[in-house]
Short mmCIF file of C-alpha atoms in Angstrom, two decimals:
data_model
loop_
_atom_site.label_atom_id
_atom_site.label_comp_id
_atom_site.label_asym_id
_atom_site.label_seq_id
_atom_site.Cartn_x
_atom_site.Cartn_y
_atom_site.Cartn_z
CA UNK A 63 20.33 -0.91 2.58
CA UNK A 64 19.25 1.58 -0.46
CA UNK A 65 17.57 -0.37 -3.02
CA UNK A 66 18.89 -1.22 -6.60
CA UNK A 67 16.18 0.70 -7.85
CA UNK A 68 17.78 4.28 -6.88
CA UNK A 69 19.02 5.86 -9.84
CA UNK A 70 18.13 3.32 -12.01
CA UNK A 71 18.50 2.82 -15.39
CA UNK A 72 17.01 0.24 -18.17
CA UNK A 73 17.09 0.18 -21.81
CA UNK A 74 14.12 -0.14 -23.77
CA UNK A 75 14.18 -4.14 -24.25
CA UNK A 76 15.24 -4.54 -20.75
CA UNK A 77 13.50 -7.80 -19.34
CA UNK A 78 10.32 -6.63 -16.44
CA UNK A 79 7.82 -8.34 -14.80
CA UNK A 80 5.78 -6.36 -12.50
CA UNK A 81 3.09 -9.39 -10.75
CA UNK A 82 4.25 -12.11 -9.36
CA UNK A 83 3.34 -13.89 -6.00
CA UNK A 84 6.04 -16.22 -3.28
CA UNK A 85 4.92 -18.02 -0.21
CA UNK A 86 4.85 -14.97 1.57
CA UNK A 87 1.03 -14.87 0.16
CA UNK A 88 -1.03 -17.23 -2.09
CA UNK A 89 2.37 -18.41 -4.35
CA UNK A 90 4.44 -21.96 -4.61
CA UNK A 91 7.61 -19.79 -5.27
CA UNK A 92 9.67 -19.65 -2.15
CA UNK A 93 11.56 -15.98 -2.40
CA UNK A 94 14.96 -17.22 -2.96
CA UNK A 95 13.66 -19.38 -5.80
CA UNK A 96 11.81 -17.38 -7.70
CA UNK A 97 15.01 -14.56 -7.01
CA UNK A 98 17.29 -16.71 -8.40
CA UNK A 99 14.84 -17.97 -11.45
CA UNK A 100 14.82 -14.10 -12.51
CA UNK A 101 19.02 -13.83 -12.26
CA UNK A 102 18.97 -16.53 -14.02
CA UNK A 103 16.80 -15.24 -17.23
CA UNK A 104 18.01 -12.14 -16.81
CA UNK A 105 15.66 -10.18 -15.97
CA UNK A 106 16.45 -5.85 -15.33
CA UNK A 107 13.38 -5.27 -13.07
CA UNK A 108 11.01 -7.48 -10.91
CA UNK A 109 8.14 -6.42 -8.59
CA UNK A 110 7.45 -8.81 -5.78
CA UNK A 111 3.67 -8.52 -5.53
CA UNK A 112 2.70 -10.40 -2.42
CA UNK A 113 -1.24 -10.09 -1.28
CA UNK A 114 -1.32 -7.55 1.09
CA UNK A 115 2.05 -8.46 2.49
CA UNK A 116 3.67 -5.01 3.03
CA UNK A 117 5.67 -6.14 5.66
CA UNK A 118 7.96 -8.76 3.26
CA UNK A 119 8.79 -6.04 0.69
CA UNK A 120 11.95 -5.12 2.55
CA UNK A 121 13.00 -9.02 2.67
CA UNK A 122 12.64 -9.54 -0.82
CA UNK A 123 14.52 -6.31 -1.77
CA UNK A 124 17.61 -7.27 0.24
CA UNK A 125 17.47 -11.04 -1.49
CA UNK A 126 17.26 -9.16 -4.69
CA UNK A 127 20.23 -6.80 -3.95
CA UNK A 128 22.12 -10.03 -2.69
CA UNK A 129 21.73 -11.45 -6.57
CA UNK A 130 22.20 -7.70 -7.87
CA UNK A 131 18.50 -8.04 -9.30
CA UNK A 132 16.49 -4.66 -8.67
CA UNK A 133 12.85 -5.49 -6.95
CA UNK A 134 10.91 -2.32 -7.34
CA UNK A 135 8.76 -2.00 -3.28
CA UNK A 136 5.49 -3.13 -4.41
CA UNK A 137 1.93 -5.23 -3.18
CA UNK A 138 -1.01 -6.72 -4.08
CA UNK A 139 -3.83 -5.26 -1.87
CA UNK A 140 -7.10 -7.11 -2.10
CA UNK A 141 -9.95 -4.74 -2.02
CA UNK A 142 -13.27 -4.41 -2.99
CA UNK A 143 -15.44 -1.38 -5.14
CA UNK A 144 -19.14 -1.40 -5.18
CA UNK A 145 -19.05 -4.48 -3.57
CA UNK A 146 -16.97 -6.44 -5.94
CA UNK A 147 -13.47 -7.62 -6.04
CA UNK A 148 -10.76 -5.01 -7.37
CA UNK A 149 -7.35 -5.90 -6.40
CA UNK A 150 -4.78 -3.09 -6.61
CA UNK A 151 -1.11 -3.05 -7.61
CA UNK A 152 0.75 -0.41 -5.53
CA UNK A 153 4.38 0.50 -6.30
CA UNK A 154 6.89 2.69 -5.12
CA UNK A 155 6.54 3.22 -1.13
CA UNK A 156 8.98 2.64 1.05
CA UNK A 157 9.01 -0.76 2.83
CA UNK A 158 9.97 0.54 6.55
CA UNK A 159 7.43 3.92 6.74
CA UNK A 160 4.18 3.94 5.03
CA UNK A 161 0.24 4.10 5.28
CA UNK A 162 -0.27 0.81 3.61
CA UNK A 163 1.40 -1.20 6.46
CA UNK A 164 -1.91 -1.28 8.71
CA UNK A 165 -4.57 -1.88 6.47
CA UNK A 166 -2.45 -4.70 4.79
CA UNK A 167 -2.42 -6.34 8.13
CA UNK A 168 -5.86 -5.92 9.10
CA UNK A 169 -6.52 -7.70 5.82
CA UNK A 170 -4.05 -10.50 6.58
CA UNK A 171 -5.32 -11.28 9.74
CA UNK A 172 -9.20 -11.55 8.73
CA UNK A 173 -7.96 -13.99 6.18
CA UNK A 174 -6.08 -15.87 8.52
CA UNK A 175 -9.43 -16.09 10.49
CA UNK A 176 -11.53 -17.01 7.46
CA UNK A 177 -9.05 -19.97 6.25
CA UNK A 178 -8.76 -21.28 9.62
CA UNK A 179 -13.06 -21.41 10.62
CA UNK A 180 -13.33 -22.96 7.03
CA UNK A 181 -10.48 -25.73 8.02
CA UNK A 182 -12.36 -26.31 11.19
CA UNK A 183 -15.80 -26.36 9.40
CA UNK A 184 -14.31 -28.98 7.02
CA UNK A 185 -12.99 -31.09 9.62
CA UNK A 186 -16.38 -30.44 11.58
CA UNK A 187 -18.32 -32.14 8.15
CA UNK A 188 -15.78 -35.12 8.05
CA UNK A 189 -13.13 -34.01 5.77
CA UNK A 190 -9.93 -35.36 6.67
CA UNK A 191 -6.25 -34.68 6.17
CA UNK A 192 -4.03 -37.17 7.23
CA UNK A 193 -1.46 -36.11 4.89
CA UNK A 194 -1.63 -32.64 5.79
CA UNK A 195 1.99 -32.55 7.49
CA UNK A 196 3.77 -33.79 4.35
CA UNK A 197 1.37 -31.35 1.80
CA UNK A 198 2.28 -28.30 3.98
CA UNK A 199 5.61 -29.75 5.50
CA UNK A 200 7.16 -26.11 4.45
CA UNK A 201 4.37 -24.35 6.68
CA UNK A 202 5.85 -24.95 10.20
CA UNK A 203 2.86 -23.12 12.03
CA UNK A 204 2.25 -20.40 10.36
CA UNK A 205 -1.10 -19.66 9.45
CA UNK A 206 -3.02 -22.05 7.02
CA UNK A 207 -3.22 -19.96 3.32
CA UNK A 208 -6.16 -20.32 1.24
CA UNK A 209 -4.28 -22.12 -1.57
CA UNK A 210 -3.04 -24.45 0.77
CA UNK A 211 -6.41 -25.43 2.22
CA UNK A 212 -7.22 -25.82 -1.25
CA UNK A 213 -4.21 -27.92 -2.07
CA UNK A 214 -5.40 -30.20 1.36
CA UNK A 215 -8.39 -30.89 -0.29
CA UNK A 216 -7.06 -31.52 -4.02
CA UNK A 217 -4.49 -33.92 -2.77
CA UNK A 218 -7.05 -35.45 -0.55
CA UNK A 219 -9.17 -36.87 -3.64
CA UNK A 220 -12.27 -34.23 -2.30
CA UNK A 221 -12.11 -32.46 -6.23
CA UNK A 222 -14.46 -33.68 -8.39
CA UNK A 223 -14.17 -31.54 -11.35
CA UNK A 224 -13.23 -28.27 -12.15
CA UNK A 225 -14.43 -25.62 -9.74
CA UNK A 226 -15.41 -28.31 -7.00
CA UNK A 227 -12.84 -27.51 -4.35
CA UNK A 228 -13.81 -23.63 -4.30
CA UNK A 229 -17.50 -24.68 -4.01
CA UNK A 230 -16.68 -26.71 -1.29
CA UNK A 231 -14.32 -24.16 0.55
CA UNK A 232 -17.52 -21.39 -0.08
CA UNK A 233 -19.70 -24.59 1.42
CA UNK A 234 -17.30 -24.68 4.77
CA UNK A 235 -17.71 -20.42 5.11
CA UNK A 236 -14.58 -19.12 3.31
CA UNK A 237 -14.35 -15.77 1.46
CA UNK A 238 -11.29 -13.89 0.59
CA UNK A 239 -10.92 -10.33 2.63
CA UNK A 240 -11.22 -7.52 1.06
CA UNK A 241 -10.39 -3.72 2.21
CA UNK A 242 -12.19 -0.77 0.63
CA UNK A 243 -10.72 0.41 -2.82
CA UNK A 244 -10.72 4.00 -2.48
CA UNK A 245 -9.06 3.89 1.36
CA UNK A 246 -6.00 1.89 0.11
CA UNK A 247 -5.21 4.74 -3.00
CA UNK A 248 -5.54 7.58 -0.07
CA UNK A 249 -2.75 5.35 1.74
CA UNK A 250 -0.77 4.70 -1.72
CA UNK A 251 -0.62 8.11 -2.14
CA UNK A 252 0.12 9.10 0.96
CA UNK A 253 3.11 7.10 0.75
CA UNK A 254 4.33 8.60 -2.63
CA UNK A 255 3.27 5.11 -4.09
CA UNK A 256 0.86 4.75 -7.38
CA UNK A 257 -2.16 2.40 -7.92
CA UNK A 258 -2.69 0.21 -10.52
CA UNK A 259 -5.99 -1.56 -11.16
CA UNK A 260 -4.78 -5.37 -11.10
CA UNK A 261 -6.23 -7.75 -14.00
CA UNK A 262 -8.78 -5.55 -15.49
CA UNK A 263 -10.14 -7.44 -18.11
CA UNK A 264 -9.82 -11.11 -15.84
CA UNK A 265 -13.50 -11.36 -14.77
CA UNK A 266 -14.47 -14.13 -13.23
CA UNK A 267 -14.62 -13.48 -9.20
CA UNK A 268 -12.95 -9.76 -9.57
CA UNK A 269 -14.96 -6.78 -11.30
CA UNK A 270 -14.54 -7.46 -15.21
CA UNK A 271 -13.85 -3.57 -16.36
CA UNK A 272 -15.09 -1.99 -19.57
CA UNK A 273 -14.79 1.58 -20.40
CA UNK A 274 -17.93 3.12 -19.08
CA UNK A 275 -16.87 0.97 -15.72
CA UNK A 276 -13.72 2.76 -15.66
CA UNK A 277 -15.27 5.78 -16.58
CA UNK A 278 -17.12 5.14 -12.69
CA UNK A 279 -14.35 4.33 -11.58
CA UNK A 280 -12.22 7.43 -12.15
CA UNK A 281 -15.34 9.47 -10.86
CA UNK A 282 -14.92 7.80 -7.35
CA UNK A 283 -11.37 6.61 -6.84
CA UNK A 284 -8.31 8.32 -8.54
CA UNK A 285 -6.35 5.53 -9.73
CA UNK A 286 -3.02 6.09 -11.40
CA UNK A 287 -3.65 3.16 -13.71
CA UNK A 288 -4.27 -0.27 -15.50
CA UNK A 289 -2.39 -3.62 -15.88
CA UNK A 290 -3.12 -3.76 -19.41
CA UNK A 291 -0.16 -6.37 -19.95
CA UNK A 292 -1.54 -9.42 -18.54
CA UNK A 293 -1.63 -12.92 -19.74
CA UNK A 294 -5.28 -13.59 -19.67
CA UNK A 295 -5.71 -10.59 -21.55
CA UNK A 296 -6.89 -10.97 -25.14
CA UNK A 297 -5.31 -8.48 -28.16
CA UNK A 298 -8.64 -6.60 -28.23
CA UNK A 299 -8.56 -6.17 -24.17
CA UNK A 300 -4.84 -5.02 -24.13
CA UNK A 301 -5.21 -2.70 -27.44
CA UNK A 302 -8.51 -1.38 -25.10
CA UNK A 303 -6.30 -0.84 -21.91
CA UNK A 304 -4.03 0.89 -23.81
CA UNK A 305 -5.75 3.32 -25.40
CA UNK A 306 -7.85 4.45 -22.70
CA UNK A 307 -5.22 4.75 -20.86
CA UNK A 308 -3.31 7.36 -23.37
CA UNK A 309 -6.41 8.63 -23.57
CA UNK A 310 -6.45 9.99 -19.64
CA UNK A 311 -3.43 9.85 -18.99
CA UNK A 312 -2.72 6.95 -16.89
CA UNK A 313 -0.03 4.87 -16.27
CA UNK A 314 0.47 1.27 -17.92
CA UNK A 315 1.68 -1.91 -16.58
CA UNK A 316 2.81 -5.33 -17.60
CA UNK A 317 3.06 -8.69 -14.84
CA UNK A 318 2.79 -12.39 -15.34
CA UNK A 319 0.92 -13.01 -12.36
CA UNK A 320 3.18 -15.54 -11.42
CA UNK A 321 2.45 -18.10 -8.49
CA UNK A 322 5.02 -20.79 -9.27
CA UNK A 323 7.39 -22.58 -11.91
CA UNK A 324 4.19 -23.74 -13.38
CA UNK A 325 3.54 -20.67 -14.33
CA UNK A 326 6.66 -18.56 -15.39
CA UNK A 327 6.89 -14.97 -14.81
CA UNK A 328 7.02 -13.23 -18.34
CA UNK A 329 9.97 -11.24 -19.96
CA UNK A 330 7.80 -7.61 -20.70
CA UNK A 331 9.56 -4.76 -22.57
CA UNK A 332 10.76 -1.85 -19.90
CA UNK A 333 8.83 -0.05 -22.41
CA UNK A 334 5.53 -1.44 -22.90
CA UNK A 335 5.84 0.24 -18.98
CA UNK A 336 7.85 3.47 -19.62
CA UNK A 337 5.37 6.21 -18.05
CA UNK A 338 4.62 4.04 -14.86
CA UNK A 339 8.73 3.16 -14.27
CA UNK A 340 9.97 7.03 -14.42
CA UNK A 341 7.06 7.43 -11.99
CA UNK A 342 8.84 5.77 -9.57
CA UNK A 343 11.78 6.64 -10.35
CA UNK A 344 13.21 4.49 -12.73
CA UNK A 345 14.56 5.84 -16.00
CA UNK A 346 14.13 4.01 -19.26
CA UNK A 347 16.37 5.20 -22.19
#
């Protein structure tokens, strides 16, 4: 099936969002939820941004085109520069042949590893889950997500104040998986996609970039450019993204972040993202 987003055009004020997660990865949103949700508020353009989860793209296209709601092919991929976190948007590729595909699933599968020895370490140290089938009752054996082993311990009574249940997952041997940065643009490119550094100005566990950092950055890895549309963003950080990246030349764009209804996936002007849509393909008039 050719995707909706083949000759596509928006207007200027069409309705995008270009981060969002489903259960495919680390979100609450099953796919045909958060699909419909997005027909619904009529959004023109959507990117599906599952963690390293090349192999759903196609899926979530085809529910799109079902609705007649355009979902540009596009992933989160969790890497790391210099040692820290760096996650990178990649859009563009196509879902059934590309160089992303492998190291995606490498990725997945460490994880998978990683969540389940922490689960067993937990249970090991006398956590218990009795509820566990009724938390995760939409699971049905697939492999036990970080946010759910999470959600095992919140609804267990095991937080104890903010930050608790990630010291306590750390405590048990978990870590998230990372790839490395500049290896996963080579493959993006490769694949006619672009990279977008995810959540620059976030902080917190991922690499909290300035301009001289990005300066570095650019030396090393050629990324094609920023989120600087993000809700944790402040003014100052998105007037910063945006100027540096008129400044070089880099591409610009705008996603909720999205993980559930809790947290609603954000109607962005197609042309706060103009440069980075026509990229791929997309015209915006």
């Amino acid at each position: 099936m050719e995707p909706l987003t083949t000759n596509l055009t928006l207007s200027t004020d069409s309705a995008i969002d270009l981060q969002m997660h489903t259960t495919y990865s680390d979100g609450t949103w099953l796919p045909e939820q958060l699909i419909d949700y997005l027909v619904g508020e009529e959004f023109g353009l959507v990117a599906v941004t599952d963690h390293d989860r090349v192999d759903s793209v196609a899926a979530v296209q085809q529910l799109g085109a079902q609705k007649g709601l355009p979902v540009l092919a596009a992933v989160e991929m969790s890497t790391s520069w210099k040692g820290r976190a760096t996650d990178v948007l990649c859009y563009g590729f196509n879902p059934e042949s590309n160089e992303l595909h492998e190291l995606a699933q490498e990725v997945v599968s460490r994880q998978n590893e990683i969540t389940r020895e922490a689960y067993l370490e937990l249970l090991r140290k006398g956590y218990a889950f009795p509820r566990e089938a009724e938390i995760l009752k939409e699971k049905m054996g697939k492999p036990l997500q970080s946010n759910e082993l999470g959600l095992l311990l919140q609804h267990h009574g095991y937080s104890t104040g903010p930050g608790s249940i990630g010291k306590i997952m750390t405590n048990a041997g978990f870590y998230f998986a990372t790839t490395d940065l500049a290896g996963v643009v080579d493959a993006a490119h490769r694949s006619g996609a672009v990279c977008i550094i995810a959540h620059p100005g976030r902080g917190g566990d991922f690499t909290l970039y300035d301009v001289d950092l990005l300066d570095e950055l650019r030396r090393e890895v050629p990324i094609d450019g920023l989120e600087a549309y993000y809700p944790a963003h402040t003014p100052e950080q998105i007037a910063m993204y945006v100027n540096y990246a008129e400044q070089h030349h880099l591409l610009v764009s705008s996603g909720s972040d999205s993980h559930g209804p809790e947290k609603k996936p954000i109607k962005y002007r197609a042309q706060l993202s103009r440069d980075l849509l026509e990229r791929v393909g997309i015209q915006v008039e």
